[in-house]
C-alpha positions as protocol buffer text, in pm:
chain_id: "A"
residue {
  index: 1
  type: UNK
  ca { x: 5847 y: -4894 z: 3706 }
}
residue {
  index: 2
  type: UNK
  ca { x: 5955 y: -4959 z: 4065 }
}
residue {
  index: 3
  type: UNK
  ca { x: 5612 y: -5098 z: 4149 }
}
residue {
  index: 4
  type: UNK
  ca { x: 5620 y: -5336 z: 3853 }
}
residue {
  index: 5
  type: UNK
  ca { x: 5970 y: -5460 z: 3942 }
}
residue {
  index: 6
  type: UNK
  ca { x: 5868 y: -5518 z: 4305 }
}
residue {
  index: 7
  type: UNK
  ca { x: 5555 y: -5703 z: 4189 }
}
residue {
  index: 8
  type: UNK
  ca { x: 5759 y: -5928 z: 3958 }
}
residue {
  index: 9
  type: UNK
  ca { x: 6005 y: -6007 z: 4237 }
}
residue {
  index: 10
  type: UNK
  ca { x: 5720 y: -6096 z: 4474 }
}
residue {
  index: 11
  type: UNK
  ca { x: 5554 y: -6306 z: 4202 }
}
residue {
  index: 12
  type: UNK
  ca { x: 5870 y: -6504 z: 4125 }
}
residue {
  index: 13
  type: UNK
  ca { x: 5960 y: -6568 z: 4489 }
}
residue {
  index: 14
  type: UNK
  ca { x: 5605 y: -6651 z: 4594 }
}
residue {
  index: 15
  type: UNK
  ca { x: 5543 y: -6873 z: 4292 }
}
residue {
  index: 16
  type: UNK
  ca { x: 5863 y: -7070 z: 4347 }
}
residue {
  index: 17
  type: UNK
  ca { x: 5786 y: -7121 z: 4716 }
}
residue {
  index: 18
  type: UNK
  ca { x: 5426 y: -7221 z: 4653 }
}
residue {
  index: 19
  type: UNK
  ca { x: 5500 y: -7451 z: 4358 }
}
residue {
  index: 20
  type: UNK
  ca { x: 5783 y: -7624 z: 4543 }
}
residue {
  index: 21
  type: UNK
  ca { x: 5563 y: -7713 z: 4836 }
}
residue {
  index: 22
  type: UNK
  ca { x: 5251 y: -7774 z: 4627 }
}
residue {
  index: 23
  type: UNK
  ca { x: 5426 y: -8027 z: 4405 }
}
residue {
  index: 24
  type: UNK
  ca { x: 5539 y: -8214 z: 4716 }
}
residue {
  index: 25
  type: UNK
  ca { x: 5181 y: -8215 z: 4841 }
}
residue {
  index: 26
  type: UNK
  ca { x: 5049 y: -8336 z: 4506 }
}
residue {
  index: 27
  type: UNK
  ca { x: 5308 y: -8614 z: 4506 }
}
residue {
  index: 28
  type: UNK
  ca { x: 5181 y: -8735 z: 4845 }
}
residue {
  index: 29
  type: UNK
  ca { x: 4816 y: -8706 z: 4742 }
}
residue {
  index: 30
  type: UNK
  ca { x: 4867 y: -8909 z: 4424 }
}
residue {
  index: 31
  type: UNK
  ca { x: 5027 y: -9205 z: 4600 }
}
residue {
  index: 32
  type: UNK
  ca { x: 4824 y: -9523 z: 4553 }
}
residue {
  index: 33
  type: UNK
  ca { x: 4632 y: -9697 z: 4826 }
}
residue {
  index: 34
  type: UNK
  ca { x: 4584 y: -9591 z: 5185 }
}
residue {
  index: 35
  type: UNK
  ca { x: 4878 y: -9352 z: 5189 }
}
residue {
  index: 36
  type: UNK
  ca { x: 4731 y: -9119 z: 4929 }
}
residue {
  index: 37
  type: UNK
  ca { x: 4382 y: -9153 z: 5076 }
}
residue {
  index: 38
  type: UNK
  ca { x: 4511 y: -9056 z: 5422 }
}
residue {
  index: 39
  type: UNK
  ca { x: 4663 y: -8739 z: 5281 }
}
residue {
  index: 40
  type: UNK
  ca { x: 4342 y: -8645 z: 5097 }
}
residue {
  index: 41
  type: UNK
  ca { x: 4142 y: -8693 z: 5417 }
}
residue {
  index: 42
  type: UNK
  ca { x: 4392 y: -8504 z: 5634 }
}
residue {
  index: 43
  type: UNK
  ca { x: 4263 y: -8232 z: 5865 }
}
residue {
  index: 44
  type: UNK
  ca { x: 4564 y: -8017 z: 5770 }
}
residue {
  index: 45
  type: UNK
  ca { x: 4463 y: -8039 z: 5405 }
}
residue {
  index: 46
  type: UNK
  ca { x: 4104 y: -7950 z: 5498 }
}
residue {
  index: 47
  type: UNK
  ca { x: 4222 y: -7644 z: 5692 }
}
residue {
  index: 48
  type: UNK
  ca { x: 4441 y: -7529 z: 5402 }
}
residue {
  index: 49
  type: UNK
  ca { x: 4163 y: -7558 z: 5145 }
}
residue {
  index: 50
  type: UNK
  ca { x: 3906 y: -7393 z: 5370 }
}
residue {
  index: 51
  type: UNK
  ca { x: 4137 y: -7099 z: 5440 }
}
residue {
  index: 52
  type: UNK
  ca { x: 4241 y: -7059 z: 5076 }
}
residue {
  index: 53
  type: UNK
  ca { x: 3886 y: -7086 z: 4939 }
}
residue {
  index: 54
  type: UNK
  ca { x: 3739 y: -6853 z: 5203 }
}
residue {
  index: 55
  type: UNK
  ca { x: 4000 y: -6582 z: 5157 }
}
residue {
  index: 56
  type: UNK
  ca { x: 3994 y: -6587 z: 4777 }
}
residue {
  index: 57
  type: UNK
  ca { x: 3613 y: -6589 z: 4760 }
}
residue {
  index: 58
  type: UNK
  ca { x: 3566 y: -6310 z: 5014 }
}
residue {
  index: 59
  type: UNK
  ca { x: 3820 y: -6078 z: 4849 }
}
residue {
  index: 60
  type: UNK
  ca { x: 3688 y: -6142 z: 4498 }
}
residue {
  index: 61
  type: UNK
  ca { x: 3323 y: -6096 z: 4598 }
}
residue {
  index: 62
  type: UNK
  ca { x: 3376 y: -5775 z: 4795 }
}
residue {
  index: 63
  type: UNK
  ca { x: 3586 y: -5613 z: 4525 }
}
residue {
  index: 64
  type: UNK
  ca { x: 3349 y: -5728 z: 4248 }
}
residue {
  index: 65
  type: UNK
  ca { x: 3048 y: -5576 z: 4426 }
}
residue {
  index: 66
  type: UNK
  ca { x: 3235 y: -5250 z: 4472 }
}
residue {
  index: 67
  type: UNK
  ca { x: 3382 y: -5233 z: 4121 }
}
residue {
  index: 68
  type: UNK
  ca { x: 3067 y: -5329 z: 3930 }
}
residue {
  index: 69
  type: UNK
  ca { x: 2842 y: -5118 z: 4151 }
}
residue {
  index: 70
  type: UNK
  ca { x: 3060 y: -4810 z: 4108 }
}
residue {
  index: 71
  type: UNK
  ca { x: 3095 y: -4864 z: 3734 }
}
residue {
  index: 72
  type: UNK
  ca { x: 2722 y: -4904 z: 3675 }
}
residue {
  index: 73
  type: UNK
  ca { x: 2651 y: -4611 z: 3903 }
}
residue {
  index: 74
  type: UNK
  ca { x: 2890 y: -4391 z: 3705 }
}
residue {
  index: 75
  type: UNK
  ca { x: 2697 y: -4467 z: 3388 }
}
residue {
  index: 76
  type: UNK
  ca { x: 2385 y: -4297 z: 3522 }
}
residue {
  index: 77
  type: UNK
  ca { x: 2537 y: -4058 z: 3776 }
}
residue {
  index: 78
  type: UNK
  ca { x: 2828 y: -3836 z: 3676 }
}
residue {
  index: 79
  type: UNK
  ca { x: 2881 y: -3696 z: 4026 }
}
residue {
  index: 80
  type: UNK
  ca { x: 3215 y: -3799 z: 4184 }
}
residue {
  index: 81
  type: UNK
  ca { x: 3208 y: -4106 z: 4406 }
}
residue {
  index: 82
  type: UNK
  ca { x: 3358 y: -4078 z: 4756 }
}
residue {
  index: 83
  type: UNK
  ca { x: 3663 y: -4293 z: 4826 }
}
residue {
  index: 84
  type: UNK
  ca { x: 3466 y: -4461 z: 5103 }
}
residue {
  index: 85
  type: UNK
  ca { x: 3128 y: -4571 z: 4958 }
}
residue {
  index: 86
  type: UNK
  ca { x: 2907 y: -4437 z: 5235 }
}
residue {
  index: 87
  type: UNK
  ca { x: 2613 y: -4447 z: 4994 }
}
residue {
  index: 88
  type: UNK
  ca { x: 2617 y: -4825 z: 4996 }
}
residue {
  index: 89
  type: UNK
  ca { x: 2337 y: -4968 z: 5214 }
}
residue {
  index: 90
  type: UNK
  ca { x: 2505 y: -5309 z: 5235 }
}
residue {
  index: 91
  type: UNK
  ca { x: 2846 y: -5262 z: 5390 }
}
residue {
  index: 92
  type: UNK
  ca { x: 3152 y: -5042 z: 5388 }
}
residue {
  index: 93
  type: UNK
  ca { x: 3421 y: -5213 z: 5184 }
}
residue {
  index: 94
  type: UNK
  ca { x: 3760 y: -5221 z: 5363 }
}
residue {
  index: 95
  type: UNK
  ca { x: 3932 y: -5241 z: 5021 }
}
residue {
  index: 96
  type: UNK
  ca { x: 3752 y: -4937 z: 4882 }
}
residue {
  index: 97
  type: UNK
  ca { x: 4067 y: -4731 z: 4835 }
}
residue {
  index: 98
  type: UNK
  ca { x: 4192 y: -4956 z: 4555 }
}
residue {
  index: 99
  type: UNK
  ca { x: 4143 y: -4811 z: 4211 }
}
residue {
  index: 100
  type: UNK
  ca { x: 3952 y: -4994 z: 3938 }
}
residue {
  index: 101
  type: UNK
  ca { x: 4261 y: -5142 z: 3768 }
}
residue {
  index: 102
  type: UNK
  ca { x: 4394 y: -5292 z: 4090 }
}
residue {
  index: 103
  type: UNK
  ca { x: 4048 y: -5414 z: 4188 }
}
residue {
  index: 104
  type: UNK
  ca { x: 3999 y: -5592 z: 3855 }
}
residue {
  index: 105
  type: UNK
  ca { x: 4345 y: -5749 z: 3872 }
}
residue {
  index: 106
  type: UNK
  ca { x: 4287 y: -5879 z: 4225 }
}
residue {
  index: 107
  type: UNK
  ca { x: 3942 y: -6011 z: 4131 }
}
residue {
  index: 108
  type: UNK
  ca { x: 4088 y: -6210 z: 3840 }
}
residue {
  index: 109
  type: UNK
  ca { x: 4371 y: -6354 z: 4051 }
}
residue {
  index: 110
  type: UNK
  ca { x: 4144 y: -6436 z: 4346 }
}
residue {
  index: 111
  type: UNK
  ca { x: 3882 y: -6603 z: 4127 }
}
residue {
  index: 112
  type: UNK
  ca { x: 4152 y: -6807 z: 3955 }
}
residue {
  index: 113
  type: UNK
  ca { x: 4291 y: -6921 z: 4289 }
}
residue {
  index: 114
  type: UNK
  ca { x: 3943 y: -7006 z: 4416 }
}
residue {
  index: 115
  type: UNK
  ca { x: 3849 y: -7203 z: 4104 }
}
residue {
  index: 116
  type: UNK
  ca { x: 4172 y: -7402 z: 4105 }
}
residue {
  index: 117
  type: UNK
  ca { x: 4146 y: -7497 z: 4472 }
}
residue {
  index: 118
  type: UNK
  ca { x: 3775 y: -7583 z: 4435 }
}
residue {
  index: 119
  type: UNK
  ca { x: 3853 y: -7819 z: 4146 }
}
residue {
  index: 120
  type: UNK
  ca { x: 4135 y: -7988 z: 4338 }
}
residue {
  index: 121
  type: UNK
  ca { x: 3918 y: -8037 z: 4646 }
}
residue {
  index: 122
  type: UNK
  ca { x: 3637 y: -8179 z: 4431 }
}
residue {
  index: 123
  type: UNK
  ca { x: 3894 y: -8418 z: 4283 }
}
residue {
  index: 124
  type: UNK
  ca { x: 3964 y: -8550 z: 4633 }
}
residue {
  index: 125
  type: UNK
  ca { x: 3601 y: -8655 z: 4663 }
}
residue {
  index: 126
  type: UNK
  ca { x: 3592 y: -8802 z: 4312 }
}
residue {
  index: 127
  type: UNK
  ca { x: 3869 y: -9040 z: 4417 }
}
residue {
  index: 128
  type: UNK
  ca { x: 3617 y: -9194 z: 4656 }
}
residue {
  index: 129
  type: UNK
  ca { x: 3818 y: -9095 z: 4963 }
}
residue {
  index: 130
  type: UNK
  ca { x: 3598 y: -9068 z: 5270 }
}
residue {
  index: 131
  type: UNK
  ca { x: 3662 y: -8742 z: 5454 }
}
residue {
  index: 132
  type: UNK
  ca { x: 3533 y: -8772 z: 5807 }
}
residue {
  index: 133
  type: UNK
  ca { x: 3593 y: -8648 z: 6159 }
}
residue {
  index: 134
  type: UNK
  ca { x: 3751 y: -8307 z: 6215 }
}
residue {
  index: 135
  type: UNK
  ca { x: 3856 y: -8277 z: 5849 }
}
residue {
  index: 136
  type: UNK
  ca { x: 3492 y: -8307 z: 5741 }
}
residue {
  index: 137
  type: UNK
  ca { x: 3383 y: -8050 z: 5998 }
}
residue {
  index: 138
  type: UNK
  ca { x: 3641 y: -7799 z: 5875 }
}
residue {
  index: 139
  type: UNK
  ca { x: 3541 y: -7853 z: 5511 }
}
residue {
  index: 140
  type: UNK
  ca { x: 3173 y: -7809 z: 5594 }
}
residue {
  index: 141
  type: UNK
  ca { x: 3244 y: -7492 z: 5788 }
}
residue {
  index: 142
  type: UNK
  ca { x: 3364 y: -7337 z: 5464 }
}
residue {
  index: 143
  type: UNK
  ca { x: 3085 y: -7484 z: 5250 }
}
residue {
  index: 144
  type: UNK
  ca { x: 2795 y: -7388 z: 5474 }
}
residue {
  index: 145
  type: UNK
  ca { x: 2967 y: -7073 z: 5598 }
}
residue {
  index: 146
  type: UNK
  ca { x: 2989 y: -6943 z: 5241 }
}
residue {
  index: 147
  type: UNK
  ca { x: 2623 y: -7037 z: 5183 }
}
residue {
  index: 148
  type: UNK
  ca { x: 2520 y: -6862 z: 5505 }
}
residue {
  index: 149
  type: UNK
  ca { x: 2712 y: -6541 z: 5432 }
}
residue {
  index: 150
  type: UNK
  ca { x: 2582 y: -6542 z: 5074 }
}
residue {
  index: 151
  type: UNK
  ca { x: 2221 y: -6592 z: 5182 }
}
residue {
  index: 152
  type: UNK
  ca { x: 2234 y: -6330 z: 5454 }
}
residue {
  index: 153
  type: UNK
  ca { x: 2392 y: -6075 z: 5222 }
}
residue {
  index: 154
  type: UNK
  ca { x: 2120 y: -6148 z: 4966 }
}
residue {
  index: 155
  type: UNK
  ca { x: 1854 y: -6088 z: 5230 }
}
residue {
  index: 156
  type: UNK
  ca { x: 2031 y: -5771 z: 5338 }
}
residue {
  index: 157
  type: UNK
  ca { x: 2044 y: -5652 z: 4977 }
}
residue {
  index: 158
  type: UNK
  ca { x: 1671 y: -5708 z: 4932 }
}
residue {
  index: 159
  type: UNK
  ca { x: 1604 y: -5529 z: 5261 }
}
residue {
  index: 160
  type: UNK
  ca { x: 1825 y: -5241 z: 5144 }
}
residue {
  index: 161
  type: UNK
  ca { x: 1625 y: -5210 z: 4823 }
}
residue {
  index: 162
  type: UNK
  ca { x: 1298 y: -5203 z: 5017 }
}
residue {
  index: 163
  type: UNK
  ca { x: 1439 y: -4951 z: 5267 }
}
residue {
  index: 164
  type: UNK
  ca { x: 1574 y: -4721 z: 4996 }
}
residue {
  index: 165
  type: UNK
  ca { x: 1251 y: -4726 z: 4798 }
}
residue {
  index: 166
  type: UNK
  ca { x: 1053 y: -4676 z: 5118 }
}
residue {
  index: 167
  type: UNK
  ca { x: 1264 y: -4375 z: 5212 }
}
residue {
  index: 168
  type: UNK
  ca { x: 1200 y: -4231 z: 4867 }
}
residue {
  index: 169
  type: UNK
  ca { x: 827 y: -4300 z: 4892 }
}
residue {
  index: 170
  type: UNK
  ca { x: 789 y: -4133 z: 5233 }
}
residue {
  index: 171
  type: UNK
  ca { x: 1039 y: -3853 z: 5167 }
}
residue {
  index: 172
  type: UNK
  ca { x: 927 y: -3508 z: 5276 }
}
residue {
  index: 173
  type: UNK
  ca { x: 983 y: -3264 z: 4989 }
}
residue {
  index: 174
  type: UNK
  ca { x: 795 y: -2978 z: 5151 }
}
residue {
  index: 175
  type: UNK
  ca { x: 1103 y: -2761 z: 5212 }
}
residue {
  index: 176
  type: UNK
  ca { x: 1189 y: -2754 z: 4840 }
}
residue {
  index: 177
  type: UNK
  ca { x: 1564 y: -2738 z: 4911 }
}
residue {
  index: 178
  type: UNK
  ca { x: 1794 y: -2938 z: 4683 }
}
residue {
  index: 179
  type: UNK
  ca { x: 2058 y: -3116 z: 4890 }
}
residue {
  index: 180
  type: UNK
  ca { x: 2237 y: -3310 z: 4619 }
}
residue {
  index: 181
  type: UNK
  ca { x: 2448 y: -3215 z: 4321 }
}
residue {
  index: 182
  type: UNK
  ca { x: 2411 y: -3561 z: 4169 }
}
residue {
  index: 183
  type: UNK
  ca { x: 2300 y: -3592 z: 3807 }
}
residue {
  index: 184
  type: UNK
  ca { x: 2071 y: -3880 z: 3905 }
}
residue {
  index: 185
  type: UNK
  ca { x: 1818 y: -3928 z: 4187 }
}
residue {
  index: 186
  type: UNK
  ca { x: 1968 y: -4006 z: 4529 }
}
residue {
  index: 187
  type: UNK
  ca { x: 1823 y: -4355 z: 4532 }
}
residue {
  index: 188
  type: UNK
  ca { x: 1996 y: -4468 z: 4211 }
}
residue {
  index: 189
  type: UNK
  ca { x: 2340 y: -4555 z: 4351 }
}
residue {
  index: 190
  type: UNK
  ca { x: 2209 y: -4737 z: 4661 }
}
residue {
  index: 191
  type: UNK
  ca { x: 1971 y: -4943 z: 4446 }
}
residue {
  index: 192
  type: UNK
  ca { x: 2247 y: -5029 z: 4199 }
}
residue {
  index: 193
  type: UNK
  ca { x: 2482 y: -5127 z: 4484 }
}
residue {
  index: 194
  type: UNK
  ca { x: 2214 y: -5346 z: 4639 }
}
residue {
  index: 195
  type: UNK
  ca { x: 2121 y: -5516 z: 4310 }
}
residue {
  index: 196
  type: UNK
  ca { x: 2485 y: -5591 z: 4227 }
}
residue {
  index: 197
  type: UNK
  ca { x: 2539 y: -5731 z: 4576 }
}
residue {
  index: 198
  type: UNK
  ca { x: 2222 y: -5938 z: 4539 }
}
residue {
  index: 199
  type: UNK
  ca { x: 2338 y: -6092 z: 4210 }
}
residue {
  index: 200
  type: UNK
  ca { x: 2697 y: -6168 z: 4313 }
}
residue {
  index: 201
  type: UNK
  ca { x: 2629 y: -6300 z: 4662 }
}
residue {
  index: 202
  type: UNK
  ca { x: 2319 y: -6479 z: 4534 }
}
residue {
  index: 203
  type: UNK
  ca { x: 2538 y: -6671 z: 4290 }
}
residue {
  index: 204
  type: UNK
  ca { x: 2777 y: -6760 z: 4575 }
}
residue {
  index: 205
  type: UNK
  ca { x: 2488 y: -6875 z: 4795 }
}
residue {
  index: 206
  type: UNK
  ca { x: 2329 y: -7089 z: 4524 }
}
residue {
  index: 207
  type: UNK
  ca { x: 2660 y: -7241 z: 4413 }
}
residue {
  index: 208
  type: UNK
  ca { x: 2749 y: -7363 z: 4761 }
}
residue {
  index: 209
  type: UNK
  ca { x: 2396 y: -7464 z: 4857 }
}
residue {
  index: 210
  type: UNK
  ca { x: 2342 y: -7667 z: 4540 }
}
residue {
  index: 211
  type: UNK
  ca { x: 2681 y: -7834 z: 4580 }
}
residue {
  index: 212
  type: UNK
  ca { x: 2596 y: -7929 z: 4939 }
}
residue {
  index: 213
  type: UNK
  ca { x: 2261 y: -8068 z: 4824 }
}
residue {
  index: 214
  type: UNK
  ca { x: 2441 y: -8272 z: 4558 }
}
residue {
  index: 215
  type: UNK
  ca { x: 2676 y: -8413 z: 4821 }
}
residue {
  index: 216
  type: UNK
  ca { x: 2378 y: -8509 z: 5032 }
}
residue {
  index: 217
  type: UNK
  ca { x: 2169 y: -8655 z: 4748 }
}
residue {
  index: 218
  type: UNK
  ca { x: 2374 y: -8972 z: 4705 }
}
residue {
  index: 219
  type: UNK
  ca { x: 2503 y: -8917 z: 4353 }
}
residue {
  index: 220
  type: UNK
  ca { x: 2857 y: -9007 z: 4256 }
}
residue {
  index: 221
  type: UNK
  ca { x: 3097 y: -9266 z: 4389 }
}
residue {
  index: 222
  type: UNK
  ca { x: 3149 y: -9141 z: 4744 }
}
residue {
  index: 223
  type: UNK
  ca { x: 2842 y: -9309 z: 4892 }
}
residue {
  index: 224
  type: UNK
  ca { x: 2989 y: -9305 z: 5244 }
}
residue {
  index: 225
  type: UNK
  ca { x: 3046 y: -8933 z: 5204 }
}
residue {
  index: 226
  type: UNK
  ca { x: 2686 y: -8882 z: 5095 }
}
residue {
  index: 227
  type: UNK
  ca { x: 2558 y: -9070 z: 5400 }
}
residue {
  index: 228
  type: UNK
  ca { x: 2776 y: -8859 z: 5629 }
}
residue {
  index: 229
  type: UNK
  ca { x: 2639 y: -8541 z: 5471 }
}
residue {
  index: 230
  type: UNK
  ca { x: 2282 y: -8651 z: 5546 }
}
residue {
  index: 231
  type: UNK
  ca { x: 2360 y: -8676 z: 5917 }
}
residue {
  index: 232
  type: UNK
  ca { x: 2587 y: -8371 z: 5934 }
}
residue {
  index: 233
  type: UNK
  ca { x: 2543 y: -8151 z: 6239 }
}
residue {
  index: 234
  type: UNK
  ca { x: 2706 y: -7862 z: 6054 }
}
residue {
  index: 235
  type: UNK
  ca { x: 2434 y: -7880 z: 5788 }
}
residue {
  index: 236
  type: UNK
  ca { x: 2164 y: -7883 z: 6056 }
}
residue {
  index: 237
  type: UNK
  ca { x: 2337 y: -7591 z: 6228 }
}
residue {
  index: 238
  type: UNK
  ca { x: 2321 y: -7399 z: 5900 }
}
residue {
  index: 239
  type: UNK
  ca { x: 1942 y: -7431 z: 5896 }
}
residue {
  index: 240
  type: UNK
  ca { x: 1926 y: -7343 z: 6266 }
}
residue {
  index: 241
  type: UNK
  ca { x: 2130 y: -7025 z: 6220 }
}
residue {
  index: 242
  type: UNK
  ca { x: 1907 y: -6903 z: 5938 }
}
residue {
  index: 243
  type: UNK
  ca { x: 1602 y: -6969 z: 6158 }
}
residue {
  index: 244
  type: UNK
  ca { x: 1753 y: -6780 z: 6453 }
}
residue {
  index: 245
  type: UNK
  ca { x: 1869 y: -6483 z: 6245 }
}
residue {
  index: 246
  type: UNK
  ca { x: 1535 y: -6466 z: 6065 }
}
residue {
  index: 247
  type: UNK
  ca { x: 1348 y: -6460 z: 6396 }
}
residue {
  index: 248
  type: UNK
  ca { x: 1579 y: -6193 z: 6540 }
}
residue {
  index: 249
  type: UNK
  ca { x: 1537 y: -5978 z: 6230 }
}
residue {
  index: 250
  type: UNK
  ca { x: 1158 y: -6001 z: 6253 }
}
residue {
  index: 251
  type: UNK
  ca { x: 1157 y: -5913 z: 6623 }
}
residue {
  index: 252
  type: UNK
  ca { x: 1390 y: -5619 z: 6568 }
}
residue {
  index: 253
  type: UNK
  ca { x: 1179 y: -5481 z: 6282 }
}
residue {
  index: 254
  type: UNK
  ca { x: 852 y: -5515 z: 6471 }
}
residue {
  index: 255
  type: UNK
  ca { x: 1011 y: -5371 z: 6784 }
}
residue {
  index: 256
  type: UNK
  ca { x: 1125 y: -5063 z: 6593 }
}
residue {
  index: 257
  type: UNK
  ca { x: 781 y: -5004 z: 6447 }
}
residue {
  index: 258
  type: UNK
  ca { x: 601 y: -5062 z: 6777 }
}
residue {
  index: 259
  type: UNK
  ca { x: 845 y: -4831 z: 6955 }
}
residue {
  index: 260
  type: UNK
  ca { x: 765 y: -4548 z: 6715 }
}
residue {
  index: 261
  type: UNK
  ca { x: 392 y: -4620 z: 6745 }
}
residue {
  index: 262
  type: UNK
  ca { x: 403 y: -4609 z: 7126 }
}
residue {
  index: 263
  type: UNK
  ca { x: 605 y: -4286 z: 7114 }
}
residue {
  index: 264
  type: UNK
  ca { x: 333 y: -4133 z: 6898 }
}
residue {
  index: 265
  type: UNK
  ca { x: 52 y: -4263 z: 7121 }
}
residue {
  index: 266
  type: UNK
  ca { x: 217 y: -4123 z: 7434 }
}
residue {
  index: 267
  type: UNK
  ca { x: 252 y: -3774 z: 7293 }
}
residue {
  index: 268
  type: UNK
  ca { x: 586 y: -3759 z: 7110 }
}
residue {
  index: 269
  type: UNK
  ca { x: 581 y: -3521 z: 6813 }
}
residue {
  index: 270
  type: UNK
  ca { x: 656 y: -3724 z: 6500 }
}
residue {
  index: 271
  type: UNK
  ca { x: 607 y: -3596 z: 6147 }
}
residue {
  index: 272
  type: UNK
  ca { x: 353 y: -3784 z: 5939 }
}
residue {
  index: 273
  type: UNK
  ca { x: 607 y: -3877 z: 5671 }
}
residue {
  index: 274
  type: UNK
  ca { x: 849 y: -4012 z: 5931 }
}
residue {
  index: 275
  type: UNK
  ca { x: 572 y: -4199 z: 6107 }
}
residue {
  index: 276
  type: UNK
  ca { x: 467 y: -4371 z: 5785 }
}
residue {
  index: 277
  type: UNK
  ca { x: 823 y: -4477 z: 5707 }
}
residue {
  index: 278
  type: UNK
  ca { x: 895 y: -4607 z: 6059 }
}
residue {
  index: 279
  type: UNK
  ca { x: 571 y: -4803 z: 6081 }
}
residue {
  index: 280
  type: UNK
  ca { x: 566 y: -4956 z: 5732 }
}
residue {
  index: 281
  type: UNK
  ca { x: 920 y: -4998 z: 5600 }
}
residue {
  index: 282
  type: UNK
  ca { x: 1096 y: -5199 z: 5877 }
}
residue {
  index: 283
  type: UNK
  ca { x: 837 y: -5483 z: 5875 }
}
residue {
  index: 284
  type: UNK
  ca { x: 842 y: -5491 z: 5494 }
}
residue {
  index: 285
  type: UNK
  ca { x: 1223 y: -5506 z: 5490 }
}
residue {
  index: 286
  type: UNK
  ca { x: 1209 y: -5802 z: 5732 }
}
residue {
  index: 287
  type: UNK
  ca { x: 978 y: -6007 z: 5507 }
}
residue {
  index: 288
  type: UNK
  ca { x: 1267 y: -6175 z: 5313 }
}
residue {
  index: 289
  type: UNK
  ca { x: 1430 y: -6285 z: 5639 }
}
residue {
  index: 290
  type: UNK
  ca { x: 1097 y: -6422 z: 5766 }
}
residue {
  index: 291
  type: UNK
  ca { x: 1051 y: -6616 z: 5443 }
}
residue {
  index: 292
  type: UNK
  ca { x: 1404 y: -6758 z: 5480 }
}
residue {
  index: 293
  type: UNK
  ca { x: 1319 y: -6852 z: 5841 }
}
residue {
  index: 294
  type: UNK
  ca { x: 1007 y: -7039 z: 5731 }
}
residue {
  index: 295
  type: UNK
  ca { x: 1166 y: -7229 z: 5440 }
}
residue {
  index: 296
  type: UNK
  ca { x: 1483 y: -7327 z: 5627 }
}
residue {
  index: 297
  type: UNK
  ca { x: 1281 y: -7440 z: 5929 }
}
residue {
  index: 298
  type: UNK
  ca { x: 1075 y: -7670 z: 5707 }
}
residue {
  index: 299
  type: UNK
  ca { x: 1386 y: -7807 z: 5534 }
}
residue {
  index: 300
  type: UNK
  ca { x: 1574 y: -7860 z: 5859 }
}
residue {
  index: 301
  type: UNK
  ca { x: 1285 y: -8047 z: 6020 }
}
residue {
  index: 302
  type: UNK
  ca { x: 1229 y: -8255 z: 5704 }
}
residue {
  index: 303
  type: UNK
  ca { x: 1593 y: -8361 z: 5675 }
}
residue {
  index: 304
  type: UNK
  ca { x: 1635 y: -8437 z: 6045 }
}
residue {
  index: 305
  type: UNK
  ca { x: 1321 y: -8655 z: 6034 }
}
residue {
  index: 306
  type: UNK
  ca { x: 1499 y: -8880 z: 5781 }
}
residue {
  index: 307
  type: UNK
  ca { x: 1775 y: -8948 z: 6033 }
}
residue {
  index: 308
  type: UNK
  ca { x: 1630 y: -9168 z: 6304 }
}
residue {
  index: 309
  type: UNK
  ca { x: 1946 y: -9165 z: 6517 }
}
residue {
  index: 310
  type: UNK
  ca { x: 2012 y: -8788 z: 6514 }
}
residue {
  index: 311
  type: UNK
  ca { x: 1862 y: -8502 z: 6712 }
}
residue {
  index: 312
  type: UNK
  ca { x: 1511 y: -8382 z: 6641 }
}
residue {
  index: 313
  type: UNK
  ca { x: 1517 y: -8083 z: 6411 }
}
residue {
  index: 314
  type: UNK
  ca { x: 1181 y: -7966 z: 6542 }
}
residue {
  index: 315
  type: UNK
  ca { x: 1308 y: -7969 z: 6902 }
}
residue {
  index: 316
  type: UNK
  ca { x: 1618 y: -7775 z: 6800 }
}
């Protein structure tokens, strides 16, 4: 009862404070002419929306991956789940101590806040207001940042699936000792966690990437905005970062495999099952990142070639 009363008090106070200030903001934004347009293109407004959208999306996504992954895992594995999901090959969730009811409630609230702010920000662009300068940079940091985090988590999820299946394939069962009390194979929960992460973060990646492509394509009324998106350095930096991270992932994977191979050649005692895993699995797990490197390099070079006044994408 005390918790509910405290929550209601916080809700009432927070809602009154937010609505009071938000209605004042909306009144300024809806003013006709240059005054309303200046407010919609304000850097302060861009910072607010980027912070609100980023926070709500991150919290909702992390909790959704944890909640859905645990729930699906419990359907096939009746063994108790640790409070800290060490079995997850993707990440350790800092909010993992929340129970399912709290997680679901926060997911619903966070998604509602994200959807509302996304619609309002899209309305700013539909008014035909050109958002340029620092305000545009801040807005693009959220848009392409969300796409980058989503893509890289998708690639990590695919790599986790390959790694888990590879560990199962090369597992040494010669000792015959059972080390798990789980009612399902050890690989089930990691695979479920990775697949759930892949689906949720994949949706986030595609949503933001497709929206950015729509902004760039020239549809809609904000033609000046579309032109600015075509020459955006933040967009080019997005492609560059994927290329760099893909290359680093490939070098790390090949370095790990070559290191094990050289250890074996120079006399180190390595079991055959371990040798097979270390030589085969890391390069296979890096294949998705290499594919992302190749596709984003092509797209970055192609788009930069359309902009005669900008930097060369190939040189970058």
